[in-house]
């Protein structure tokens, strides 16, 4: 089985400016490059899991999201950074929409991932996956950004960090 570093997209890879879909609007958090590099070196798969309700709300299309992910992936590849997969959820009422675990379980199946040895990095309460007794959510690190995290359930391996840099420091210890 593999281990994985799961990354939310908006607010983790790039600044969340609300319904980002154009390459010109991508402002990277540079710390994420180090996160990915470290994960690769330590044998983790790197997988982006992102809610993209902007498709549902017709702010942009599936093609826009896929073109953006292709560009983002090319940019990372040029830095020798590998993201194994970009999984998104376009729907509001879907088992795949975080915090529901559809995308997580899809990735787990596809890449044979041990979730209990994996990590999820996000910036919203909804990046803490709902679980049941069938699986254990990955250790989850939330970064304080645009969103209120006061309602985050901090039990079960969920921690809040002040910024991306602090998460990098923690990942150095735990990955
Ligand atoms: Mg986010």
mmCIF file of C-alpha atoms and ligand atoms in Angstrom:
data_model
loop_
_atom_site.group_PDB
_atom_site.id
_atom_site.type_symbol
_atom_site.label_atom_id
_atom_site.label_comp_id
_atom_site.label_asym_id
_atom_site.label_seq_id
_atom_site.Cartn_x
_atom_site.Cartn_y
_atom_site.Cartn_z
ATOM 1 C CA UNK A 1 0.000 0.000 0.000
ATOM 2 C CA UNK A 2 1.048 3.592 -0.607
ATOM 3 C CA UNK A 3 0.947 6.652 1.560
ATOM 4 C CA UNK A 4 -0.374 9.938 0.201
ATOM 5 C CA UNK A 5 -0.191 13.641 0.755
ATOM 6 C CA UNK A 6 -3.605 14.999 -0.198
ATOM 7 C CA UNK A 7 -3.784 18.697 -0.989
ATOM 8 C CA UNK A 8 -6.756 20.977 -1.242
ATOM 9 C CA UNK A 9 -6.216 23.387 -4.138
ATOM 10 C CA UNK A 10 -7.557 26.908 -3.495
ATOM 11 C CA UNK A 11 -5.930 28.292 -0.385
ATOM 12 C CA UNK A 12 -3.222 25.613 -0.358
ATOM 13 C CA UNK A 13 -1.569 25.500 -3.796
ATOM 14 C CA UNK A 14 -2.793 28.914 -4.866
ATOM 15 C CA UNK A 15 -4.269 31.960 -3.200
ATOM 16 C CA UNK A 16 -8.041 31.582 -2.911
ATOM 17 C CA UNK A 17 -9.467 34.589 -4.713
ATOM 18 C CA UNK A 18 -12.888 32.970 -5.064
ATOM 19 C CA UNK A 19 -13.777 30.867 -8.103
ATOM 20 C CA UNK A 20 -10.303 30.875 -9.590
ATOM 21 C CA UNK A 21 -10.248 29.273 -13.023
ATOM 22 C CA UNK A 22 -7.759 31.237 -15.113
ATOM 23 C CA UNK A 23 -4.048 30.572 -15.175
ATOM 24 C CA UNK A 24 -3.428 34.346 -14.965
ATOM 25 C CA UNK A 25 -5.167 34.345 -11.585
ATOM 26 C CA UNK A 26 -2.996 31.642 -10.063
ATOM 27 C CA UNK A 27 -0.757 33.001 -7.325
ATOM 28 C CA UNK A 28 1.207 30.096 -5.889
ATOM 29 C CA UNK A 29 2.000 29.532 -2.245
ATOM 30 C CA UNK A 30 5.661 28.732 -2.736
ATOM 31 C CA UNK A 31 5.764 26.575 0.409
ATOM 32 C CA UNK A 32 3.680 24.022 -1.413
ATOM 33 C CA UNK A 33 6.651 23.281 -3.694
ATOM 34 C CA UNK A 34 8.591 22.142 -0.664
ATOM 35 C CA UNK A 35 5.647 20.101 0.593
ATOM 36 C CA UNK A 36 5.419 18.254 -2.722
ATOM 37 C CA UNK A 37 9.179 17.739 -2.979
ATOM 38 C CA UNK A 38 9.349 16.314 0.520
ATOM 39 C CA UNK A 39 6.389 14.031 -0.068
ATOM 40 C CA UNK A 40 7.964 12.719 -3.284
ATOM 41 C CA UNK A 41 11.320 12.102 -1.614
ATOM 42 C CA UNK A 42 9.641 10.238 1.206
ATOM 43 C CA UNK A 43 7.627 7.982 -1.065
ATOM 44 C CA UNK A 44 4.207 9.592 -0.863
ATOM 45 C CA UNK A 45 1.757 9.983 -3.703
ATOM 46 C CA UNK A 46 0.655 13.604 -4.082
ATOM 47 C CA UNK A 47 -3.014 14.062 -4.936
ATOM 48 C CA UNK A 48 -5.076 17.237 -5.215
ATOM 49 C CA UNK A 49 -8.693 16.974 -4.025
ATOM 50 C CA UNK A 50 -10.714 20.083 -4.797
ATOM 51 C CA UNK A 51 -14.357 21.136 -4.656
ATOM 52 C CA UNK A 52 -15.150 23.139 -7.780
ATOM 53 C CA UNK A 53 -18.738 24.262 -7.298
ATOM 54 C CA UNK A 54 -18.023 27.085 -9.756
ATOM 55 C CA UNK A 55 -18.858 24.511 -12.427
ATOM 56 C CA UNK A 56 -22.246 23.844 -10.820
ATOM 57 C CA UNK A 57 -22.852 27.597 -10.592
ATOM 58 C CA UNK A 58 -21.773 28.036 -14.223
ATOM 59 C CA UNK A 59 -19.003 30.464 -13.348
ATOM 60 C CA UNK A 60 -16.679 28.297 -15.428
ATOM 61 C CA UNK A 61 -16.720 24.929 -17.163
ATOM 62 C CA UNK A 62 -15.242 21.471 -16.740
ATOM 63 C CA UNK A 63 -12.963 22.326 -19.665
ATOM 64 C CA UNK A 64 -11.731 25.445 -17.838
ATOM 65 C CA UNK A 65 -10.868 23.436 -14.735
ATOM 66 C CA UNK A 66 -9.134 20.707 -16.692
ATOM 67 C CA UNK A 67 -7.149 23.241 -18.734
ATOM 68 C CA UNK A 68 -6.111 25.030 -15.549
ATOM 69 C CA UNK A 69 -5.021 21.804 -13.865
ATOM 70 C CA UNK A 70 -3.036 20.881 -16.961
ATOM 71 C CA UNK A 71 -1.245 24.238 -16.834
ATOM 72 C CA UNK A 72 -0.626 23.985 -13.111
ATOM 73 C CA UNK A 73 0.700 20.479 -13.566
ATOM 74 C CA UNK A 74 3.044 21.582 -16.363
ATOM 75 C CA UNK A 75 4.332 24.390 -14.177
ATOM 76 C CA UNK A 76 5.086 21.924 -11.382
ATOM 77 C CA UNK A 77 6.608 19.382 -13.761
ATOM 78 C CA UNK A 78 9.039 22.068 -14.939
ATOM 79 C CA UNK A 79 10.166 22.256 -11.311
ATOM 80 C CA UNK A 80 10.531 18.455 -11.214
ATOM 81 C CA UNK A 81 7.520 18.217 -8.938
ATOM 82 C CA UNK A 82 5.022 15.427 -9.470
ATOM 83 C CA UNK A 83 1.345 15.600 -8.628
ATOM 84 C CA UNK A 84 -0.017 12.136 -9.307
ATOM 85 C CA UNK A 85 -3.624 13.206 -9.747
ATOM 86 C CA UNK A 86 -5.978 16.181 -9.768
ATOM 87 C CA UNK A 87 -9.439 15.151 -8.627
ATOM 88 C CA UNK A 88 -12.263 17.664 -8.517
ATOM 89 C CA UNK A 89 -15.945 17.697 -7.654
ATOM 90 C CA UNK A 90 -18.207 19.881 -9.790
ATOM 91 C CA UNK A 91 -21.462 19.149 -7.998
ATOM 92 C CA UNK A 92 -23.011 20.478 -4.816
ATOM 93 C CA UNK A 93 -25.125 17.454 -3.985
ATOM 94 C CA UNK A 94 -22.564 14.720 -4.398
ATOM 95 C CA UNK A 95 -20.813 12.083 -2.372
ATOM 96 C CA UNK A 96 -17.630 13.573 -3.799
ATOM 97 C CA UNK A 97 -18.108 17.035 -2.361
ATOM 98 C CA UNK A 98 -15.870 17.553 0.648
ATOM 99 C CA UNK A 99 -16.347 16.974 3.544
ATOM 100 C CA UNK A 100 -17.990 13.852 2.132
ATOM 101 C CA UNK A 101 -15.257 11.353 1.376
ATOM 102 C CA UNK A 102 -16.019 10.332 -2.224
ATOM 103 C CA UNK A 103 -12.908 11.840 -3.809
ATOM 104 C CA UNK A 104 -10.724 10.536 -0.994
ATOM 105 C CA UNK A 105 -12.032 6.985 -1.319
ATOM 106 C CA UNK A 106 -11.761 7.135 -5.109
ATOM 107 C CA UNK A 107 -8.073 8.076 -4.777
ATOM 108 C CA UNK A 108 -7.556 5.415 -2.146
ATOM 109 C CA UNK A 109 -8.885 2.735 -4.441
ATOM 110 C CA UNK A 110 -7.065 3.957 -7.540
ATOM 111 C CA UNK A 111 -3.659 4.230 -5.857
ATOM 112 C CA UNK A 112 -4.019 1.613 -3.103
ATOM 113 C CA UNK A 113 -3.518 4.119 -0.316
ATOM 114 C CA UNK A 114 -3.305 3.525 3.400
ATOM 115 C CA UNK A 115 -5.318 6.502 4.662
ATOM 116 C CA UNK A 116 -4.173 6.030 8.240
ATOM 117 C CA UNK A 117 -0.608 6.756 7.115
ATOM 118 C CA UNK A 118 -1.604 9.678 4.894
ATOM 119 C CA UNK A 119 -2.036 13.418 5.294
ATOM 120 C CA UNK A 120 -4.563 15.991 4.118
ATOM 121 C CA UNK A 121 -3.751 19.700 3.939
ATOM 122 C CA UNK A 122 -6.612 22.197 3.661
ATOM 123 C CA UNK A 123 -7.895 25.602 4.664
ATOM 124 C CA UNK A 124 -11.580 24.993 5.399
ATOM 125 C CA UNK A 125 -13.567 23.023 7.942
ATOM 126 C CA UNK A 126 -14.875 21.046 4.958
ATOM 127 C CA UNK A 127 -11.346 19.779 4.284
ATOM 128 C CA UNK A 128 -11.778 17.572 7.343
ATOM 129 C CA UNK A 129 -13.302 14.462 5.797
ATOM 130 C CA UNK A 130 -16.346 12.853 7.331
ATOM 131 C CA UNK A 131 -15.581 9.316 8.382
ATOM 132 C CA UNK A 132 -17.430 6.261 9.560
ATOM 133 C CA UNK A 133 -16.103 3.059 11.091
ATOM 134 C CA UNK A 134 -15.082 1.787 7.644
ATOM 135 C CA UNK A 135 -12.051 4.045 7.308
ATOM 136 C CA UNK A 136 -9.842 6.434 9.226
ATOM 137 C CA UNK A 137 -9.387 9.921 7.852
ATOM 138 C CA UNK A 138 -5.865 11.026 7.021
ATOM 139 C CA UNK A 139 -4.080 13.176 9.574
ATOM 140 C CA UNK A 140 -5.412 16.598 8.664
ATOM 141 C CA UNK A 141 -3.624 19.933 8.896
ATOM 142 C CA UNK A 142 -5.641 23.098 8.353
ATOM 143 C CA UNK A 143 -4.000 26.417 7.648
ATOM 144 C CA UNK A 144 -5.576 29.614 8.883
ATOM 145 C CA UNK A 145 -6.439 31.624 5.822
ATOM 146 C CA UNK A 146 -9.609 33.187 4.521
ATOM 147 C CA UNK A 147 -11.979 30.925 6.412
ATOM 148 C CA UNK A 148 -13.304 30.551 9.931
ATOM 149 C CA UNK A 149 -11.876 27.398 11.472
ATOM 150 C CA UNK A 150 -13.433 27.857 14.892
ATOM 151 C CA UNK A 151 -15.929 25.074 14.207
ATOM 152 C CA UNK A 152 -13.301 22.588 13.112
ATOM 153 C CA UNK A 153 -13.477 19.346 15.005
ATOM 154 C CA UNK A 154 -9.962 19.060 16.369
ATOM 155 C CA UNK A 155 -10.309 15.509 17.574
ATOM 156 C CA UNK A 156 -8.975 12.620 15.561
ATOM 157 C CA UNK A 157 -5.748 13.955 14.104
ATOM 158 C CA UNK A 158 -6.903 17.393 13.027
ATOM 159 C CA UNK A 159 -4.659 20.351 13.765
ATOM 160 C CA UNK A 160 -4.646 24.033 12.871
ATOM 161 C CA UNK A 161 -1.521 25.920 11.775
ATOM 162 C CA UNK A 162 -0.929 29.651 11.443
ATOM 163 C CA UNK A 163 0.549 29.499 7.950
ATOM 164 C CA UNK A 164 1.960 27.287 5.219
ATOM 165 C CA UNK A 165 5.470 27.557 6.586
ATOM 166 C CA UNK A 166 4.459 26.001 9.903
ATOM 167 C CA UNK A 167 2.885 23.099 8.028
ATOM 168 C CA UNK A 168 6.128 22.563 6.089
ATOM 169 C CA UNK A 169 8.003 22.418 9.393
ATOM 170 C CA UNK A 170 5.565 19.870 10.807
ATOM 171 C CA UNK A 171 5.663 17.756 7.641
ATOM 172 C CA UNK A 172 9.454 17.599 7.934
ATOM 173 C CA UNK A 173 8.902 15.766 11.229
ATOM 174 C CA UNK A 174 5.959 13.549 10.414
ATOM 175 C CA UNK A 175 6.115 12.546 6.744
HETATM 176 MG MG1 LIG B 1 -9.445 25.638 0.012
#
